[in-house]
Amino acid sequence: MFALAALTSLVFGLFPALQTSRVDLRTALVEGGRAIASAGPKWSRSALVIGEIALSLVLLVSAGLLVRTLNYLYNLAPGFDTNHLIAAQASLATDASIPGHYDSREKVEHLFTASLAGIRAIKGVQSAAVALSLPYEQPLNYGFRLPDLGDAEGHASEMIYSTPGYFETMRIPVHAGRAFRDSDTPQSTRVAVISQSFAAKFFPGRNALGYHLTIDKVPREIVGIVGDVQQHSGLENLGPLAVDPTLYVPISQTTDGFLNVIHTWFSPKWVVRVNGAAGPIQRQVQAAMAAVDSGLAISKFQTVEDLQGTFTTDQRYLAALFSALAGLALLLAAVGLYGLISQSISQRTHELGLRLALGATAQQTMEHVIKPGLLLAGIGIAAGFILSRIAVHFLDSLLFGVQPTDATTFAVTAGILLLVTVAASAAPALRILRLDPAQTLRELG
């Protein structure tokens, strides 16, 4: 990195030095040093400004697309009420050093039932439930079959176990049938609830209620259809958050083996809906859980916003990074263009004063000076547009909800760049208003 910085400084410092070495000293002394300022080909400075403008547009377009992606992800309909929700996570992985520790469904269910009873008794708690995973997280992907459709082929979808009251606590709407009840016991009919996208995918044109699906060779009747929620799909083509077909099963109708396996990889979540601020209630929730098992490893409390932010970290980081780079490039382009126009005015002070003395208006003189800057800006924007169309395809895998060639983003960013370049060109031209034509004529005389 140090070597690269040194090489860059050497190359860009050597170029103007070589230009200065070609200055005619006699001419420079006669012109009072203006020849030094104008030495060397002007095309090099113009090319540098054009390059800065083109690079600015590439970075502005990239930043714009990433910001629009982030905005799209944050504005996805969550499918549930995100307000006043907190979640506690605790590991139930079996430990060989603690024989019998949550190695059966009965023990897990007792923990959930007893802890939820204590949490629901806390003042300010509206409702509470437990689920294997929550919206914005990546659920368990599990296999099943559809025997009623004569489909011998196996399928897979997201699967979540939950306690009764989960859909009510999350306020996930039940569109058909019912949610889980306390009467769904190991002795009763095995049931399942599916999401709308699950019904649309596997039961198109049918009412899925009453059909059966088989999980681990055990048939379950579909008793409810609920709304879809945003989840972390883990599939790159769907994005960090997406709607996936999901099926739900009651914790009371799972098996010891199933829980022992999945608790190795997943930690269940206690989700609590509160009336107001969650801070004081968090400590009481933790106390209610500790009252049932003082050794329960509660790893963290989270809000829904925390969960959502966890899976948009890459998008937020890249949007911030490209926005910062675009801002810096825009500043450099503006400074470069300002410097070029300012230098031109300094070198042509007598010429511009003479124009004014011969009858040209200040507006005409300013337009004459600004036009070269606008021409450079136009060339830079055109070049940047072409480069942007090529560069954005490298961002394709990071963009969701917006096309890489989105016309609005290109138009807005080009407009911003054009306004900045116009301002950078016009600002030094204001010095013309301070020129005194009479003083110019006296100097020439």
Short mmCIF file of C-alpha atoms in Angstrom, two decimals:
data_model
loop_
_atom_site.label_atom_id
_atom_site.label_comp_id
_atom_site.label_asym_id
_atom_site.label_seq_id
_atom_site.Cartn_x
_atom_site.Cartn_y
_atom_site.Cartn_z
CA MET A 1 0.00 0.00 0.00
CA PHE A 2 2.85 2.38 0.88
CA ALA A 3 4.65 1.53 -2.36
CA LEU A 4 1.50 2.17 -4.37
CA ALA A 5 0.99 5.56 -2.69
CA ALA A 6 4.62 6.50 -3.34
CA LEU A 7 4.40 5.45 -7.00
CA THR A 8 1.18 7.42 -7.48
CA SER A 9 2.74 10.54 -5.95
CA LEU A 10 5.83 10.17 -8.13
CA VAL A 11 3.93 9.70 -11.38
CA PHE A 12 1.45 12.52 -10.85
CA GLY A 13 4.13 14.83 -9.50
CA LEU A 14 6.55 14.11 -12.37
CA PHE A 15 4.08 14.96 -15.13
CA PRO A 16 3.63 18.69 -14.26
CA ALA A 17 7.34 18.95 -13.55
CA LEU A 18 8.12 17.75 -17.07
CA GLN A 19 5.69 20.29 -18.44
CA THR A 20 7.37 23.12 -16.52
CA SER A 21 10.80 22.07 -17.84
CA ARG A 22 9.72 23.05 -21.33
CA VAL A 23 8.94 26.67 -20.35
CA ASP A 24 10.69 29.43 -22.35
CA LEU A 25 12.28 31.50 -19.57
CA ARG A 26 12.57 34.67 -21.71
CA THR A 27 8.86 34.52 -22.58
CA ALA A 28 7.95 33.77 -18.98
CA LEU A 29 9.86 36.82 -17.72
CA VAL A 30 8.29 39.05 -20.35
CA GLU A 31 4.75 37.82 -19.52
CA GLY A 32 5.24 38.11 -15.80
CA GLY A 33 5.08 34.35 -15.14
CA ARG A 34 1.85 33.67 -16.97
CA ALA A 35 3.69 31.45 -19.41
CA ILE A 36 4.60 29.09 -16.59
CA ALA A 37 0.96 28.68 -15.67
CA SER A 38 -0.01 28.01 -19.25
CA ALA A 39 2.91 25.73 -20.08
CA GLY A 40 2.21 22.25 -21.36
CA PRO A 41 -0.69 20.86 -23.35
CA LYS A 42 -4.12 21.89 -22.06
CA TRP A 43 -5.57 18.58 -23.18
CA SER A 44 -3.95 16.79 -20.23
CA ARG A 45 -5.78 18.96 -17.70
CA SER A 46 -9.01 18.69 -19.64
CA ALA A 47 -8.67 14.90 -19.90
CA LEU A 48 -8.12 14.68 -16.16
CA VAL A 49 -11.28 16.68 -15.47
CA ILE A 50 -13.27 14.56 -17.93
CA GLY A 51 -12.00 11.42 -16.20
CA GLU A 52 -12.98 12.78 -12.77
CA ILE A 53 -16.49 13.59 -14.00
CA ALA A 54 -16.90 10.18 -15.65
CA LEU A 55 -15.72 8.36 -12.53
CA SER A 56 -18.05 10.50 -10.42
CA LEU A 57 -21.02 9.40 -12.49
CA VAL A 58 -20.05 5.73 -12.25
CA LEU A 59 -19.85 5.96 -8.45
CA LEU A 60 -23.01 8.07 -8.19
CA VAL A 61 -24.99 5.56 -10.24
CA SER A 62 -23.63 2.64 -8.21
CA ALA A 63 -24.43 4.41 -4.94
CA GLY A 64 -27.90 5.32 -6.20
CA LEU A 65 -28.70 1.73 -7.14
CA LEU A 66 -27.46 0.39 -3.79
CA VAL A 67 -29.41 3.02 -1.84
CA ARG A 68 -32.55 2.16 -3.80
CA THR A 69 -31.95 -1.54 -3.04
CA LEU A 70 -31.67 -0.76 0.66
CA ASN A 71 -34.81 1.35 0.51
CA TYR A 72 -36.63 -1.51 -1.25
CA LEU A 73 -35.62 -4.02 1.43
CA TYR A 74 -36.64 -1.72 4.28
CA ASN A 75 -40.01 -1.02 2.67
CA LEU A 76 -40.97 -4.64 2.03
CA ALA A 77 -44.29 -5.44 3.67
CA PRO A 78 -43.18 -7.47 6.73
CA GLY A 79 -46.43 -9.45 6.95
CA PHE A 80 -46.83 -8.83 10.67
CA ASP A 81 -47.03 -5.96 13.16
CA THR A 82 -43.44 -4.89 13.84
CA ASN A 83 -44.29 -2.47 16.65
CA HIS A 84 -43.52 -3.17 20.32
CA LEU A 85 -41.97 -6.59 19.81
CA ILE A 86 -38.92 -7.95 21.62
CA ALA A 87 -37.37 -11.38 21.32
CA ALA A 88 -35.16 -13.42 23.62
CA GLN A 89 -33.01 -16.23 22.32
CA ALA A 90 -31.85 -19.20 24.39
CA SER A 91 -29.95 -22.31 23.44
CA LEU A 92 -31.53 -25.68 24.19
CA ALA A 93 -28.77 -27.79 22.68
CA THR A 94 -28.33 -30.95 24.74
CA ASP A 95 -25.11 -31.11 26.75
CA ALA A 96 -23.48 -34.45 27.49
CA SER A 97 -22.33 -33.07 30.84
CA ILE A 98 -25.96 -32.43 31.87
CA PRO A 99 -27.84 -35.73 31.50
CA GLY A 100 -31.46 -35.31 30.50
CA HIS A 101 -31.19 -31.54 29.94
CA TYR A 102 -33.96 -30.72 27.41
CA ASP A 103 -33.49 -34.02 25.61
CA SER A 104 -37.24 -34.66 25.29
CA ARG A 105 -40.27 -32.87 23.92
CA GLU A 106 -41.96 -32.94 27.35
CA LYS A 107 -39.09 -31.03 28.98
CA VAL A 108 -38.93 -28.48 26.18
CA GLU A 109 -42.68 -27.97 26.21
CA HIS A 110 -42.70 -27.57 30.00
CA LEU A 111 -40.01 -24.90 29.74
CA PHE A 112 -42.02 -23.02 27.13
CA THR A 113 -45.34 -23.31 28.99
CA ALA A 114 -43.97 -22.32 32.40
CA SER A 115 -41.81 -19.45 31.16
CA LEU A 116 -44.60 -18.03 28.99
CA ALA A 117 -46.97 -18.11 31.95
CA GLY A 118 -44.49 -16.01 33.94
CA ILE A 119 -43.89 -13.61 31.04
CA ARG A 120 -47.60 -13.10 30.36
CA ALA A 121 -48.08 -12.16 34.02
CA ILE A 122 -45.69 -9.20 33.67
CA LYS A 123 -47.41 -5.83 33.66
CA GLY A 124 -47.19 -4.27 30.21
CA VAL A 125 -47.00 -7.57 28.32
CA GLN A 126 -49.85 -8.09 25.86
CA SER A 127 -48.95 -11.59 24.71
CA ALA A 128 -46.01 -13.94 24.31
CA ALA A 129 -45.10 -17.10 22.43
CA VAL A 130 -42.12 -19.23 21.39
CA ALA A 131 -41.06 -20.21 17.86
CA LEU A 132 -38.06 -21.94 16.38
CA SER A 133 -37.29 -18.84 14.31
CA LEU A 134 -38.79 -15.42 13.68
CA PRO A 135 -39.39 -13.29 10.58
CA TYR A 136 -36.22 -11.84 9.05
CA GLU A 137 -34.33 -14.95 10.14
CA GLN A 138 -33.50 -18.01 8.08
CA PRO A 139 -35.84 -20.84 9.09
CA LEU A 140 -35.25 -24.57 9.08
CA ASN A 141 -35.62 -26.10 5.62
CA TYR A 142 -37.33 -29.47 5.88
CA GLY A 143 -38.76 -32.17 3.63
CA PHE A 144 -42.38 -33.31 3.27
CA ARG A 145 -44.70 -35.17 0.91
CA LEU A 146 -48.24 -34.53 -0.37
CA PRO A 147 -49.98 -37.94 -0.34
CA ASP A 148 -53.49 -36.57 -1.07
CA LEU A 149 -52.29 -35.24 -4.42
CA GLY A 150 -50.80 -38.58 -5.44
CA ASP A 151 -47.42 -36.93 -5.46
CA ALA A 152 -44.74 -39.44 -4.56
CA GLU A 153 -41.99 -36.91 -5.08
CA GLY A 154 -40.59 -35.27 -1.99
CA HIS A 155 -40.59 -31.50 -1.52
CA ALA A 156 -38.94 -29.06 0.85
CA SER A 157 -39.96 -25.77 2.40
CA GLU A 158 -39.22 -23.61 5.41
CA MET A 159 -40.60 -25.14 8.62
CA ILE A 160 -41.13 -23.52 12.02
CA TYR A 161 -42.50 -24.99 15.23
CA SER A 162 -44.36 -22.68 17.58
CA THR A 163 -46.48 -22.59 20.67
CA PRO A 164 -50.19 -21.63 20.63
CA GLY A 165 -50.55 -17.85 20.47
CA TYR A 166 -47.64 -17.29 18.11
CA PHE A 167 -49.68 -15.92 15.20
CA GLU A 168 -51.71 -13.78 17.59
CA THR A 169 -48.56 -12.36 19.22
CA MET A 170 -46.90 -11.60 15.88
CA ARG A 171 -50.25 -10.49 14.45
CA ILE A 172 -49.74 -12.62 11.39
CA PRO A 173 -53.23 -12.78 9.84
CA VAL A 174 -55.03 -16.11 9.61
CA HIS A 175 -56.69 -16.05 6.18
CA ALA A 176 -58.43 -19.40 6.38
CA GLY A 177 -59.02 -22.08 9.00
CA ARG A 178 -57.46 -21.65 12.43
CA ALA A 179 -54.21 -21.19 14.31
CA PHE A 180 -52.77 -23.64 16.83
CA ARG A 181 -54.70 -24.36 20.02
CA ASP A 182 -53.91 -25.84 23.41
CA SER A 183 -56.04 -28.80 22.32
CA ASP A 184 -53.41 -29.73 19.70
CA THR A 185 -51.72 -32.37 21.83
CA PRO A 186 -49.59 -35.45 21.09
CA GLN A 187 -52.78 -37.52 21.39
CA SER A 188 -54.90 -35.42 19.01
CA THR A 189 -54.87 -35.29 15.22
CA ARG A 190 -51.51 -34.07 13.93
CA VAL A 191 -51.96 -30.67 12.32
CA ALA A 192 -50.06 -28.07 10.33
CA VAL A 193 -50.58 -24.46 9.29
CA ILE A 194 -49.24 -23.23 5.97
CA SER A 195 -48.46 -19.79 4.54
CA GLN A 196 -50.23 -18.26 1.55
CA SER A 197 -47.19 -18.74 -0.68
CA PHE A 198 -47.06 -22.41 0.37
CA ALA A 199 -50.71 -22.85 -0.60
CA ALA A 200 -50.21 -21.04 -3.90
CA LYS A 201 -47.17 -23.14 -4.81
CA PHE A 202 -48.34 -26.61 -3.79
CA PHE A 203 -52.14 -26.27 -3.99
CA PRO A 204 -52.76 -23.97 -6.96
CA GLY A 205 -56.47 -23.53 -7.64
CA ARG A 206 -57.41 -25.60 -4.57
CA ASN A 207 -58.52 -24.90 -1.03
CA ALA A 208 -55.64 -26.46 0.91
CA LEU A 209 -57.65 -26.85 4.14
CA GLY A 210 -58.27 -30.50 4.93
CA TYR A 211 -55.46 -31.80 2.75
CA HIS A 212 -52.63 -33.75 4.35
CA LEU A 213 -48.89 -33.50 4.15
CA THR A 214 -46.45 -36.06 5.50
CA ILE A 215 -43.46 -35.03 7.60
CA ASP A 216 -41.09 -37.77 8.78
CA LYS A 217 -43.70 -40.32 7.59
CA VAL A 218 -46.32 -38.81 9.91
CA PRO A 219 -49.42 -37.35 8.17
CA ARG A 220 -50.62 -33.92 9.25
CA GLU A 221 -53.86 -32.22 8.38
CA ILE A 222 -53.68 -28.64 7.12
CA VAL A 223 -55.97 -26.66 9.43
CA GLY A 224 -54.98 -23.08 8.67
CA ILE A 225 -53.55 -20.72 6.08
CA VAL A 226 -51.71 -17.63 7.34
CA GLY A 227 -50.10 -14.62 5.74
CA ASP A 228 -46.56 -14.56 4.40
CA VAL A 229 -43.74 -12.85 6.28
CA GLN A 230 -40.34 -11.64 5.15
CA GLN A 231 -37.55 -14.09 5.92
CA HIS A 232 -33.87 -14.47 5.24
CA SER A 233 -34.10 -16.98 2.43
CA GLY A 234 -30.41 -17.77 2.05
CA LEU A 235 -30.94 -17.94 -1.73
CA GLU A 236 -28.87 -15.30 -3.52
CA ASN A 237 -31.34 -14.89 -6.38
CA LEU A 238 -34.13 -13.99 -3.93
CA GLY A 239 -32.16 -11.46 -1.94
CA PRO A 240 -31.38 -11.18 1.77
CA LEU A 241 -35.11 -10.89 2.55
CA ALA A 242 -37.89 -12.62 0.67
CA VAL A 243 -41.18 -14.47 1.03
CA ASP A 244 -40.69 -18.24 1.08
CA PRO A 245 -43.33 -21.00 1.31
CA THR A 246 -43.49 -21.91 4.99
CA LEU A 247 -45.26 -24.54 7.05
CA TYR A 248 -45.79 -24.40 10.81
CA VAL A 249 -46.22 -27.25 13.27
CA PRO A 250 -47.15 -27.10 16.98
CA ILE A 251 -44.32 -27.78 19.40
CA SER A 252 -46.57 -30.24 21.22
CA GLN A 253 -46.65 -32.53 18.17
CA THR A 254 -42.92 -32.74 17.51
CA THR A 255 -40.66 -35.62 18.57
CA ASP A 256 -37.67 -35.98 20.88
CA GLY A 257 -35.34 -36.88 18.02
CA PHE A 258 -36.47 -33.97 15.88
CA LEU A 259 -35.91 -31.44 18.68
CA ASN A 260 -32.53 -32.87 19.69
CA VAL A 261 -31.27 -32.52 16.12
CA ILE A 262 -32.59 -29.06 15.26
CA HIS A 263 -31.67 -27.55 18.64
CA THR A 264 -28.08 -28.32 17.76
CA TRP A 265 -28.34 -25.70 15.02
CA PHE A 266 -31.24 -23.48 16.07
CA SER A 267 -32.00 -21.62 19.27
CA PRO A 268 -35.72 -20.97 19.88
CA LYS A 269 -37.01 -17.43 20.34
CA TRP A 270 -39.36 -16.12 23.01
CA VAL A 271 -41.27 -13.29 21.32
CA VAL A 272 -43.08 -10.77 23.52
CA ARG A 273 -45.47 -7.99 22.52
CA VAL A 274 -45.43 -5.12 24.99
CA ASN A 275 -47.52 -2.01 25.49
CA GLY A 276 -44.68 0.51 25.62
CA ALA A 277 -40.93 0.71 26.14
CA ALA A 278 -39.20 -2.64 26.12
CA GLY A 279 -36.18 -1.77 28.30
CA PRO A 280 -37.60 -2.43 31.80
CA ILE A 281 -39.63 -5.42 30.57
CA GLN A 282 -36.55 -7.14 29.17
CA ARG A 283 -35.17 -7.62 32.67
CA GLN A 284 -38.50 -8.98 33.89
CA VAL A 285 -38.73 -11.37 30.96
CA GLN A 286 -35.26 -12.63 31.74
CA ALA A 287 -36.25 -13.09 35.37
CA ALA A 288 -39.39 -15.03 34.40
CA MET A 289 -37.31 -17.37 32.25
CA ALA A 290 -34.67 -17.78 34.97
CA ALA A 291 -37.41 -18.64 37.48
CA VAL A 292 -38.12 -21.78 35.45
CA ASP A 293 -34.47 -22.60 34.72
CA SER A 294 -31.76 -20.49 36.34
CA GLY A 295 -29.18 -22.13 34.10
CA LEU A 296 -30.96 -21.25 30.87
CA ALA A 297 -28.44 -19.63 28.53
CA ILE A 298 -30.18 -16.49 27.24
CA SER A 299 -27.80 -15.28 24.55
CA LYS A 300 -29.45 -11.99 23.59
CA PHE A 301 -32.51 -9.78 23.43
CA GLN A 302 -33.42 -8.23 20.09
CA THR A 303 -36.03 -5.98 18.58
CA VAL A 304 -37.56 -6.65 15.20
CA GLU A 305 -35.49 -3.79 13.78
CA ASP A 306 -32.35 -5.55 15.03
CA LEU A 307 -33.39 -8.73 13.24
CA GLN A 308 -34.09 -6.88 10.02
CA GLY A 309 -30.79 -5.02 10.20
CA THR A 310 -28.82 -8.22 10.74
CA PHE A 311 -29.58 -9.47 7.25
CA THR A 312 -29.18 -6.15 5.44
CA THR A 313 -25.72 -5.41 6.81
CA ASP A 314 -23.97 -5.95 3.48
CA GLN A 315 -26.39 -3.68 1.65
CA ARG A 316 -26.08 -0.93 4.27
CA TYR A 317 -22.29 -1.13 4.26
CA LEU A 318 -22.00 -1.04 0.47
CA ALA A 319 -24.54 1.78 0.15
CA ALA A 320 -22.60 3.85 2.69
CA LEU A 321 -19.23 3.03 1.10
CA PHE A 322 -20.27 3.88 -2.46
CA SER A 323 -22.08 7.02 -1.29
CA ALA A 324 -18.91 8.22 0.46
CA LEU A 325 -16.76 7.43 -2.58
CA ALA A 326 -19.26 9.10 -4.90
CA GLY A 327 -19.30 12.21 -2.71
CA LEU A 328 -15.50 12.36 -2.70
CA ALA A 329 -15.30 11.86 -6.47
CA LEU A 330 -17.96 14.53 -7.00
CA LEU A 331 -15.97 16.96 -4.85
CA LEU A 332 -12.76 16.22 -6.78
CA ALA A 333 -14.53 16.70 -10.11
CA ALA A 334 -15.99 20.01 -8.97
CA VAL A 335 -12.63 21.23 -7.65
CA GLY A 336 -10.88 20.15 -10.84
CA LEU A 337 -13.37 21.92 -13.08
CA TYR A 338 -13.34 25.00 -10.86
CA GLY A 339 -9.54 25.09 -10.98
CA LEU A 340 -9.47 24.70 -14.75
CA ILE A 341 -11.91 27.56 -15.35
CA SER A 342 -10.26 29.71 -12.69
CA GLN A 343 -6.84 29.20 -14.27
CA SER A 344 -8.23 30.07 -17.69
CA ILE A 345 -9.66 33.33 -16.36
CA SER A 346 -6.36 34.22 -14.65
CA GLN A 347 -4.45 33.66 -17.88
CA ARG A 348 -6.95 35.62 -19.99
CA THR A 349 -7.61 38.58 -17.72
CA HIS A 350 -6.41 41.12 -20.30
CA GLU A 351 -8.34 39.44 -23.09
CA LEU A 352 -11.57 39.36 -21.07
CA GLY A 353 -11.09 42.97 -19.95
CA LEU A 354 -10.58 43.98 -23.56
CA ARG A 355 -13.79 42.21 -24.58
CA LEU A 356 -15.65 44.23 -21.97
CA ALA A 357 -13.97 47.44 -23.12
CA LEU A 358 -15.01 46.78 -26.72
CA GLY A 359 -18.67 46.45 -25.77
CA ALA A 360 -19.25 42.83 -24.71
CA THR A 361 -21.59 42.48 -21.75
CA ALA A 362 -20.55 40.74 -18.55
CA GLN A 363 -23.12 38.00 -19.25
CA GLN A 364 -21.71 37.35 -22.72
CA THR A 365 -18.18 37.24 -21.36
CA MET A 366 -19.18 34.86 -18.58
CA GLU A 367 -20.94 32.55 -21.04
CA HIS A 368 -17.80 32.59 -23.20
CA VAL A 369 -15.70 31.45 -20.22
CA ILE A 370 -18.20 28.89 -18.90
CA LYS A 371 -18.81 27.09 -22.21
CA PRO A 372 -15.51 25.11 -22.18
CA GLY A 373 -16.32 23.83 -18.69
CA LEU A 374 -19.80 22.77 -19.72
CA LEU A 375 -18.38 21.05 -22.77
CA LEU A 376 -15.97 19.08 -20.60
CA ALA A 377 -18.82 18.24 -18.23
CA GLY A 378 -20.95 17.00 -21.12
CA ILE A 379 -18.14 14.81 -22.45
CA GLY A 380 -17.44 13.47 -18.95
CA ILE A 381 -21.11 12.68 -18.31
CA ALA A 382 -21.41 10.92 -21.69
CA ALA A 383 -18.30 8.86 -20.96
CA GLY A 384 -19.51 8.16 -17.44
CA PHE A 385 -22.88 7.02 -18.77
CA ILE A 386 -21.19 4.44 -21.01
CA LEU A 387 -18.86 3.27 -18.23
CA SER A 388 -21.77 3.08 -15.77
CA ARG A 389 -23.77 0.82 -18.07
CA ILE A 390 -20.80 -1.55 -18.03
CA ALA A 391 -19.88 -1.22 -14.35
CA VAL A 392 -23.36 -1.77 -12.87
CA HIS A 393 -23.49 -5.31 -14.18
CA PHE A 394 -20.84 -6.18 -11.59
CA LEU A 395 -23.36 -5.08 -8.94
CA ASP A 396 -26.15 -7.22 -10.35
CA SER A 397 -25.98 -9.82 -7.56
CA LEU A 398 -26.28 -7.06 -4.92
CA LEU A 399 -29.33 -5.32 -6.40
CA PHE A 400 -32.90 -6.21 -5.47
CA GLY A 401 -36.08 -4.37 -6.38
CA VAL A 402 -34.23 -2.22 -8.94
CA GLN A 403 -32.77 -3.01 -12.35
CA PRO A 404 -29.04 -2.35 -13.00
CA THR A 405 -30.04 -0.10 -15.90
CA ASP A 406 -32.76 1.75 -13.98
CA ALA A 407 -33.47 4.90 -16.00
CA THR A 408 -34.55 6.96 -12.99
CA THR A 409 -31.29 6.37 -11.13
CA PHE A 410 -29.22 7.23 -14.19
CA ALA A 411 -31.24 10.38 -14.88
CA VAL A 412 -31.19 11.65 -11.28
CA THR A 413 -27.47 11.04 -10.74
CA ALA A 414 -26.58 12.60 -14.11
CA GLY A 415 -28.74 15.59 -13.18
CA ILE A 416 -26.97 15.98 -9.83
CA LEU A 417 -23.58 15.78 -11.53
CA LEU A 418 -24.63 18.31 -14.18
CA LEU A 419 -25.80 20.79 -11.53
CA VAL A 420 -22.52 20.46 -9.63
CA THR A 421 -20.42 20.94 -12.76
CA VAL A 422 -22.47 23.98 -13.81
CA ALA A 423 -21.94 25.50 -10.37
CA ALA A 424 -18.22 24.67 -10.45
CA SER A 425 -17.90 26.33 -13.86
CA ALA A 426 -19.97 29.39 -12.99
CA ALA A 427 -18.38 30.14 -9.61
CA PRO A 428 -14.96 31.30 -10.93
CA ALA A 429 -16.64 33.13 -13.81
CA LEU A 430 -18.16 35.55 -11.30
CA ARG A 431 -14.72 37.16 -11.06
CA ILE A 432 -15.40 38.73 -14.45
CA LEU A 433 -17.89 41.04 -12.77
CA ARG A 434 -14.97 42.62 -10.88
CA LEU A 435 -12.88 43.35 -13.99
CA ASP A 436 -12.29 47.04 -14.79
CA PRO A 437 -12.12 47.53 -18.61
CA ALA A 438 -10.50 50.96 -18.16
CA GLN A 439 -7.71 49.48 -16.05
CA THR A 440 -7.15 46.83 -18.72
CA LEU A 441 -6.77 49.48 -21.43
CA ARG A 442 -4.31 51.42 -19.28
CA GLU A 443 -2.20 48.30 -18.73
CA LEU A 444 -2.18 47.52 -22.46
CA GLY A 445 -1.28 51.13 -23.29
#
